[in-house]
Amino acid sequence: MSKMLTLKPLSCVLTVALVTTTMPPTNAQTEPYRVACETTAFLSQGGSLTYRLAGSLPESEEISQNPIRTTLALTVRWQDQTDRVQTLLNASALSDYEQLAPDADYSQVPFEEVFRGQPNNADFLYGTPVSVHGLYVSLRPTSGRPQEIQTVHYLSPDEYVRSAVGNCQTANADDLDSAIDEQLTLLQDRLQAEDWAAADRVTRLLISPGTTRLPPYDPLAFDPVFFHPELIHAIDQMWLTASNGRFGFSVQLRLWQQALADHPNNRDAAVNAFRDRIGWKLAAPRAEVDFISSDWLNESELTYSLQAPAGHLPWAGASDAFVQSVANPPPEIHCGVCTVDAIRLRDGYFYLYIPQLMGRVSLYLDLPVSGASESFQ
C-alpha cells in the first residue's frame, strides 16, 4: 500500500472527481445522457473492491445552472477470496463537490498521471459524506463523454488502494428510456401469453444485448443493467408472476448462492453445479455433431415450459443466430479466430458471464449486507 498524501480536510468525504468534457456552453435545458462505469481494485491481502458509477450528466458543462440533471450514484462491493460479497456503499447519491470543498487541490490525489486533475480544478466533482477515510474517482477523457474510470480508495488515513482502469458506457437518456420501456412492454406481453422462448429473447436483449444479434440491428447496443438497477427488479417480478415463482433472477440467485456455498474455492465448479441444477447441461449426446458446441445447452435446446427445472429461465447464453454469425462472418470480414470465438461463446462465456450476472442480481435484489468492515468505507 502507498502512503496517503496530505490533502485539504476531506478525509471523511467520499469524493468523485469527474474529469470529463470541456465543451462550449449550451442551453441549460440540454438533455442529459446516462453514464455507467465500472472498475476493480485488488487488495494486497486478497479479495477485491468493485466500484460502479451510474447516473446522468448534462451535455453542457454548465451543470450549476441545472443541477437536477446531474444525478450520479456510486456502489462499492467487497469480495473476499472465497467469493463472499459485502455491499459497502449501495447507490450512494453524490452532491456537487464545489459546495463541500471549494478550495481542494484535486491534483494531490494519487491517480495515475492521465487521470490526475489540475490544481484547484473542481469541475465535475461530486461528493457524499459517507466514506470514512476518503474515496476518489476520476473519469476521462477531458473532452467528449467519459470513456474510462479510475478510483483511489483510502482504507485508512495512511494507506490507499488504486483501481485498474475501467470502462464507461454512455447513452442518450430519452432514447434509452424509450427503448427499455418498449422492450419491457413486449416482455410483459410475451410472458402473459406464456411464450417463454420469445420472453427469454426479450430478456437477453434487455440485460445483455450483445448476445442477441449483431449491430446495427440491435436497438440496445449497450448494457442497460448498469443504467437501470430497477430493471432487474421489473424483469424478475414479471418472470416470477408469470411462472408462479418457478423462473426469474431471484430463483437463479438462490441456486447460485447454494452452488457457491458447495464450492467456495472453485468458481468454475460452482458454475457447473449451477448449470446442472437448473438444467442447462446437455443430457445426452447430440444426434448431429456441432463442432462449435459443448455440453451446455444451446438456445434451441432449452425447455420452454413450466416443466423445466426451477431457474431454467431466463437463459444466460448467446443466441444461436449470434453464435453462427460469429462462426460464419460475411465474406467481406476476414477473421482468423472466428471459430475459436464461437466455441468460447458456447462454453467459456458462461464461466465469465454467470458470476458477473449473479453479482449484479445480488446487488440489485438483496439489501446491503450489514456489518461491513468500517475500514473499507
Coordinates of C-alpha atoms in Angstrom, one line a residue:
M1 CA 0.0 0.0 0.0
S2 CA 1.1 3.6 -0.7
K3 CA 1.2 6.4 1.9
M4 CA -1.5 9.0 1.8
L5 CA -0.7 12.4 0.5
T6 CA -1.5 15.5 2.6
L7 CA -4.9 16.8 1.5
K8 CA -7.2 19.6 2.5
P9 CA -9.7 18.5 5.2
L10 CA -11.6 15.9 3.2
S11 CA -10.8 12.6 4.9
C12 CA -14.4 12.0 5.8
V13 CA -15.8 12.8 2.4
L14 CA -16.4 10.3 -0.4
T15 CA -15.4 12.3 -3.4
V16 CA -16.0 11.6 -7.1
A17 CA -13.9 13.7 -9.5
L18 CA -15.3 13.6 -13.0
V19 CA -12.6 14.8 -15.4
T20 CA -14.9 14.9 -18.4
T21 CA -15.9 17.1 -21.1
T22 CA -14.9 20.7 -21.7
M23 CA -17.5 21.9 -24.2
P24 CA -18.8 25.3 -25.3
P25 CA -21.7 26.5 -23.0
T26 CA -25.1 25.5 -24.3
N27 CA -28.6 26.0 -23.2
A28 CA -29.2 24.8 -19.6
Q29 CA -32.1 22.7 -20.9
T30 CA -29.8 20.4 -22.9
E31 CA -30.9 16.8 -22.5
P32 CA -28.7 14.7 -20.2
Y33 CA -27.1 11.4 -21.1
R34 CA -26.7 8.4 -19.0
V35 CA -23.2 7.3 -17.9
A36 CA -22.2 4.0 -16.3
C37 CA -18.7 3.0 -15.3
E38 CA -17.1 0.0 -13.5
T39 CA -13.6 -0.7 -12.2
T40 CA -11.9 -3.1 -9.7
A41 CA -9.2 -2.7 -7.1
F42 CA -7.3 -5.8 -5.9
L43 CA -6.3 -5.9 -2.3
S44 CA -2.8 -7.0 -1.1
Q45 CA -4.4 -9.3 1.5
G46 CA -6.6 -10.9 -1.1
G47 CA -10.0 -10.1 -2.4
S48 CA -11.1 -7.1 -4.4
L49 CA -13.3 -4.0 -4.4
T50 CA -15.6 -3.3 -7.3
Y51 CA -16.8 0.3 -8.0
R52 CA -19.9 1.0 -10.1
L53 CA -20.8 4.6 -11.0
A54 CA -24.2 5.2 -12.7
G55 CA -26.4 8.2 -13.4
S56 CA -26.9 11.2 -15.6
L57 CA -24.8 14.1 -16.8
P58 CA -25.8 17.0 -19.0
E59 CA -24.2 17.5 -22.4
S60 CA -23.4 21.1 -21.3
E61 CA -20.7 21.9 -18.7
E62 CA -23.0 24.5 -17.1
I63 CA -24.4 22.0 -14.6
S64 CA -24.6 24.6 -11.8
Q65 CA -27.5 26.2 -13.7
N66 CA -29.3 23.0 -14.0
P67 CA -28.1 20.8 -11.1
I68 CA -31.2 18.5 -11.2
R69 CA -29.9 17.0 -14.4
T70 CA -26.7 15.8 -12.8
T71 CA -27.6 12.7 -10.8
L72 CA -24.8 10.2 -10.0
A73 CA -24.6 7.3 -7.6
L74 CA -21.7 5.1 -6.5
T75 CA -21.9 1.5 -5.4
V76 CA -18.9 -0.3 -3.8
R77 CA -18.8 -4.1 -3.2
W78 CA -16.1 -6.1 -1.4
Q79 CA -15.4 -9.7 -2.4
D80 CA -13.1 -11.9 -0.4
Q81 CA -11.0 -14.9 -1.5
T82 CA -14.0 -17.3 -1.0
D83 CA -16.3 -15.1 -3.1
R84 CA -18.2 -13.8 -0.1
V85 CA -19.6 -10.4 -1.0
Q86 CA -20.5 -7.4 1.0
T87 CA -22.0 -4.2 -0.3
L88 CA -20.2 -1.3 1.3
L89 CA -22.0 1.5 -0.5
N90 CA -25.3 0.9 -2.2
A91 CA -26.1 3.5 -4.9
S92 CA -24.9 6.4 -2.7
A93 CA -26.0 9.7 -4.1
L94 CA -23.3 12.2 -5.0
S95 CA -23.5 16.0 -4.4
D96 CA -21.9 18.9 -6.1
Y97 CA -18.3 18.8 -4.8
E98 CA -17.8 22.6 -5.0
Q99 CA -20.3 23.0 -2.2
L100 CA -18.4 20.6 0.0
A101 CA -14.8 21.6 -0.5
P102 CA -14.3 24.6 -2.9
D103 CA -10.6 25.0 -2.1
A104 CA -9.5 21.4 -2.5
D105 CA -6.4 20.7 -4.6
Y106 CA -7.5 17.8 -6.7
S107 CA -4.1 17.3 -8.2
Q108 CA -2.9 15.9 -4.9
V109 CA -5.0 12.7 -5.2
P110 CA -2.6 9.9 -6.3
F111 CA -4.2 8.8 -9.5
E112 CA -2.1 7.7 -12.5
E113 CA -1.0 10.7 -14.4
V114 CA -3.6 10.6 -17.2
F115 CA -6.4 10.6 -14.6
R116 CA -4.9 13.3 -12.4
G117 CA -6.7 16.6 -12.2
Q118 CA -5.3 20.1 -12.2
P119 CA -4.7 22.1 -9.0
N120 CA -8.0 23.5 -7.7
N121 CA -9.9 22.1 -10.6
A122 CA -13.4 21.4 -9.2
D123 CA -15.2 21.0 -12.5
F124 CA -17.3 17.8 -12.5
L125 CA -16.5 17.0 -8.9
Y126 CA -19.1 15.3 -6.6
G127 CA -19.1 14.0 -3.0
T128 CA -21.1 12.5 -0.2
P129 CA -20.1 12.4 3.5
V130 CA -20.1 8.6 3.7
S131 CA -16.5 7.3 3.2
V132 CA -14.6 7.2 6.4
H133 CA -11.1 7.9 5.0
G134 CA -11.8 9.2 1.5
L135 CA -12.7 7.6 -1.8
Y136 CA -11.9 9.4 -5.1
V137 CA -12.9 8.7 -8.7
S138 CA -11.7 10.2 -12.0
L139 CA -13.3 9.8 -15.4
R140 CA -11.6 10.6 -18.6
P141 CA -11.0 11.9 -21.3
T142 CA -11.3 15.6 -20.8
S143 CA -13.2 16.2 -24.0
G144 CA -16.3 14.4 -25.1
R145 CA -18.2 11.9 -22.9
P146 CA -16.2 9.9 -20.4
Q147 CA -14.8 6.6 -21.5
E148 CA -12.6 5.4 -18.6
I149 CA -12.7 5.4 -14.8
Q150 CA -10.1 5.0 -12.0
T151 CA -10.6 5.1 -8.3
V152 CA -8.3 5.9 -5.3
H153 CA -9.8 4.5 -2.1
Y154 CA -8.2 5.2 1.3
L155 CA -8.6 2.2 3.5
S156 CA -7.1 4.0 6.5
P157 CA -5.5 7.5 6.8
D158 CA -2.2 6.1 5.9
E159 CA -2.9 3.7 3.0
Y160 CA -4.9 3.6 -0.2
V161 CA -5.7 1.2 -3.0
R162 CA -5.8 2.4 -6.6
S163 CA -8.0 0.6 -9.0
A164 CA -7.3 -0.6 -12.5
V165 CA -8.5 1.5 -15.4
G166 CA -12.2 0.6 -16.0
N167 CA -14.6 1.4 -18.8
C168 CA -17.6 3.7 -19.1
Q169 CA -20.7 3.5 -21.2
T170 CA -22.9 6.4 -22.2
A171 CA -26.3 6.7 -23.9
N172 CA -28.9 9.4 -24.6
A173 CA -31.2 9.2 -21.6
D174 CA -34.5 9.7 -23.5
D175 CA -33.6 7.2 -26.2
L176 CA -32.5 4.6 -23.6
D177 CA -35.7 5.0 -21.6
S178 CA -37.9 4.7 -24.7
A179 CA -36.1 1.6 -25.9
I180 CA -36.3 -0.1 -22.5
D181 CA -40.0 0.8 -22.0
E182 CA -40.8 -0.7 -25.4
Q183 CA -39.0 -3.9 -24.6
L184 CA -40.5 -4.2 -21.1
T185 CA -44.0 -3.9 -22.6
L186 CA -43.1 -6.6 -25.1
L187 CA -41.7 -8.8 -22.3
Q188 CA -44.9 -8.5 -20.3
D189 CA -47.0 -9.4 -23.4
R190 CA -44.9 -12.5 -24.2
L191 CA -44.9 -13.7 -20.6
Q192 CA -48.7 -13.3 -20.3
A193 CA -49.0 -15.4 -23.4
E194 CA -46.6 -18.0 -21.9
D195 CA -44.4 -17.6 -25.0
W196 CA -41.4 -18.5 -22.9
A197 CA -38.9 -18.6 -25.8
A198 CA -39.8 -15.1 -27.0
A199 CA -39.8 -13.7 -23.4
D200 CA -36.3 -15.2 -23.0
R201 CA -35.0 -13.5 -26.1
V202 CA -36.5 -10.1 -25.0
T203 CA -34.9 -10.5 -21.5
R204 CA -31.5 -11.1 -23.1
L205 CA -32.0 -8.1 -25.3
L206 CA -32.6 -6.0 -22.2
I207 CA -29.8 -7.3 -20.0
S208 CA -27.1 -8.4 -22.5
P209 CA -28.0 -7.1 -25.9
G210 CA -24.7 -8.0 -27.5
T211 CA -25.5 -11.7 -27.2
T212 CA -28.8 -11.5 -29.2
R213 CA -27.9 -10.2 -32.6
L214 CA -25.2 -8.0 -34.1
P215 CA -25.4 -4.3 -34.6
P216 CA -26.7 -2.3 -36.3
Y217 CA -29.9 -4.4 -35.9
D218 CA -29.7 -4.2 -32.1
P219 CA -31.6 -1.2 -30.7
L220 CA -29.9 -1.5 -27.4
A221 CA -26.2 -1.6 -28.2
F222 CA -25.1 -1.0 -24.7
D223 CA -25.7 -2.6 -21.2
P224 CA -28.8 -1.0 -19.7
V225 CA -28.4 -3.1 -16.5
F226 CA -25.8 -0.6 -15.5
F227 CA -28.1 2.4 -16.0
H228 CA -31.3 0.9 -14.5
P229 CA -30.9 -1.2 -11.3
E230 CA -34.7 -1.2 -11.2
L231 CA -34.7 -3.0 -14.5
I232 CA -33.6 -6.2 -12.8
H233 CA -36.5 -5.8 -10.3
A234 CA -39.0 -5.3 -13.0
I235 CA -37.8 -8.3 -15.1
D236 CA -37.6 -10.6 -12.1
Q237 CA -41.1 -9.7 -10.9
M238 CA -42.5 -10.3 -14.4
W239 CA -40.9 -13.8 -14.6
L240 CA -41.9 -14.7 -11.1
T241 CA -45.5 -13.7 -11.6
A242 CA -45.9 -15.4 -15.0
S243 CA -44.3 -18.7 -13.8
N244 CA -45.8 -18.8 -10.3
G245 CA -42.3 -18.4 -8.8
R246 CA -40.6 -21.0 -10.9
F247 CA -38.5 -18.8 -13.2
G248 CA -36.7 -15.5 -12.6
F249 CA -33.4 -13.9 -11.5
S250 CA -34.2 -14.3 -7.8
V251 CA -34.8 -18.0 -8.2
Q252 CA -31.5 -18.3 -10.0
L253 CA -29.7 -16.2 -7.4
R254 CA -30.8 -18.6 -4.6
L255 CA -29.5 -21.6 -6.5
W256 CA -26.3 -19.8 -7.4
Q257 CA -25.6 -19.0 -3.8
Q258 CA -26.1 -22.6 -2.9
A259 CA -23.6 -23.6 -5.6
L260 CA -21.1 -21.1 -4.3
A261 CA -21.6 -22.5 -0.8
D262 CA -20.9 -26.0 -2.0
H263 CA -17.8 -24.9 -4.0
P264 CA -16.4 -21.9 -2.1
N265 CA -12.9 -22.2 -3.5
N266 CA -13.6 -23.2 -7.1
R267 CA -15.8 -20.8 -9.1
D268 CA -15.8 -23.0 -12.3
A269 CA -17.1 -25.9 -10.2
A270 CA -19.8 -23.6 -8.8
V271 CA -20.8 -22.6 -12.3
N272 CA -21.1 -26.3 -13.3
A273 CA -23.2 -27.1 -10.3
F274 CA -25.5 -24.2 -11.0
R275 CA -25.8 -25.3 -14.7
D276 CA -26.6 -28.9 -13.7
R277 CA -29.2 -27.8 -11.1
I278 CA -31.2 -25.5 -13.4
G279 CA -31.0 -27.9 -16.4
W280 CA -28.5 -26.2 -18.7
K281 CA -26.3 -29.2 -19.2
L282 CA -26.7 -31.4 -22.2
A283 CA -28.3 -34.7 -21.0
A284 CA -27.4 -36.9 -24.0
P285 CA -25.1 -36.6 -27.0
R286 CA -26.5 -34.6 -29.9
A287 CA -27.6 -36.6 -32.9
E288 CA -25.7 -34.2 -35.2
V289 CA -22.2 -33.2 -34.2
D290 CA -21.9 -29.5 -33.9
F291 CA -18.2 -28.7 -33.9
I292 CA -18.7 -25.3 -32.1
S293 CA -20.9 -26.7 -29.3
S294 CA -20.1 -28.1 -25.9
D295 CA -22.1 -29.9 -23.1
W296 CA -24.0 -26.7 -22.4
L297 CA -27.5 -26.5 -24.0
N298 CA -27.9 -24.3 -27.0
E299 CA -30.7 -21.8 -27.2
S300 CA -32.9 -24.1 -29.4
E301 CA -32.4 -27.0 -26.9
L302 CA -33.8 -25.2 -23.8
T303 CA -37.1 -26.4 -22.2
Y304 CA -39.6 -23.6 -22.8
S305 CA -42.3 -24.7 -20.5
L306 CA -43.2 -24.8 -16.8
Q307 CA -42.0 -28.4 -16.8
A308 CA -38.4 -27.1 -16.9
P309 CA -36.3 -27.2 -13.7
A310 CA -36.7 -24.2 -11.4
G311 CA -34.5 -21.4 -12.5
H312 CA -34.2 -22.7 -16.1
L313 CA -35.3 -19.3 -17.5
P314 CA -34.2 -16.7 -18.3
W315 CA -31.2 -18.2 -20.0
A316 CA -27.7 -16.7 -19.8
G317 CA -26.2 -17.8 -23.1
A318 CA -25.7 -16.3 -26.5
S319 CA -28.4 -16.8 -29.1
D320 CA -27.9 -19.4 -31.8
A321 CA -28.1 -16.7 -34.5
F322 CA -25.4 -14.6 -32.8
V323 CA -23.1 -17.6 -32.4
Q324 CA -23.5 -18.6 -36.0
S325 CA -22.9 -15.0 -37.2
V326 CA -19.6 -15.1 -35.2
A327 CA -18.6 -18.5 -36.6
N328 CA -19.6 -17.6 -40.2
P329 CA -19.0 -13.9 -40.8
P330 CA -19.9 -12.2 -44.1
P331 CA -17.3 -12.7 -46.9
E332 CA -16.1 -9.2 -46.6
I333 CA -15.0 -9.8 -43.0
H334 CA -11.7 -11.6 -42.6
C335 CA -11.4 -13.3 -39.2
G336 CA -8.7 -15.8 -38.3
V337 CA -10.2 -16.8 -34.9
C338 CA -13.9 -16.7 -35.6
T339 CA -14.4 -20.4 -35.0
V340 CA -12.5 -20.1 -31.7
D341 CA -14.6 -17.2 -30.7
A342 CA -17.8 -19.1 -31.5
I343 CA -16.6 -22.1 -29.4
R344 CA -15.9 -19.8 -26.5
L345 CA -19.5 -18.4 -26.7
R346 CA -20.8 -22.0 -26.4
D347 CA -18.7 -22.8 -23.3
G348 CA -16.2 -20.4 -21.8
Y349 CA -18.5 -17.5 -21.9
F350 CA -20.7 -19.0 -19.2
Y351 CA -17.9 -19.2 -16.7
L352 CA -17.3 -15.4 -17.0
Y353 CA -20.8 -14.1 -17.5
I354 CA -22.8 -16.1 -14.9
P355 CA -20.8 -14.9 -11.9
Q356 CA -20.9 -11.4 -13.3
L357 CA -24.7 -11.6 -13.9
M358 CA -25.4 -13.1 -10.5
G359 CA -23.2 -10.5 -8.8
R360 CA -25.4 -7.8 -10.3
V361 CA -28.6 -9.6 -9.4
S362 CA -27.3 -9.9 -5.8
L363 CA -26.5 -6.2 -5.8
Y364 CA -29.9 -5.1 -7.1
L365 CA -32.2 -7.6 -5.4
D366 CA -30.6 -8.0 -2.0
L367 CA -30.5 -5.5 0.8
P368 CA -26.9 -4.3 1.7
V369 CA -25.1 -6.7 4.0
S370 CA -24.9 -5.3 7.5
G371 CA -21.7 -5.3 9.5
A372 CA -19.4 -4.3 6.6
S373 CA -15.9 -3.6 7.8
E374 CA -15.6 0.1 8.6
S375 CA -12.0 0.2 7.3
F376 CA -13.3 -0.3 3.8
Q377 CA -15.8 2.5 3.8

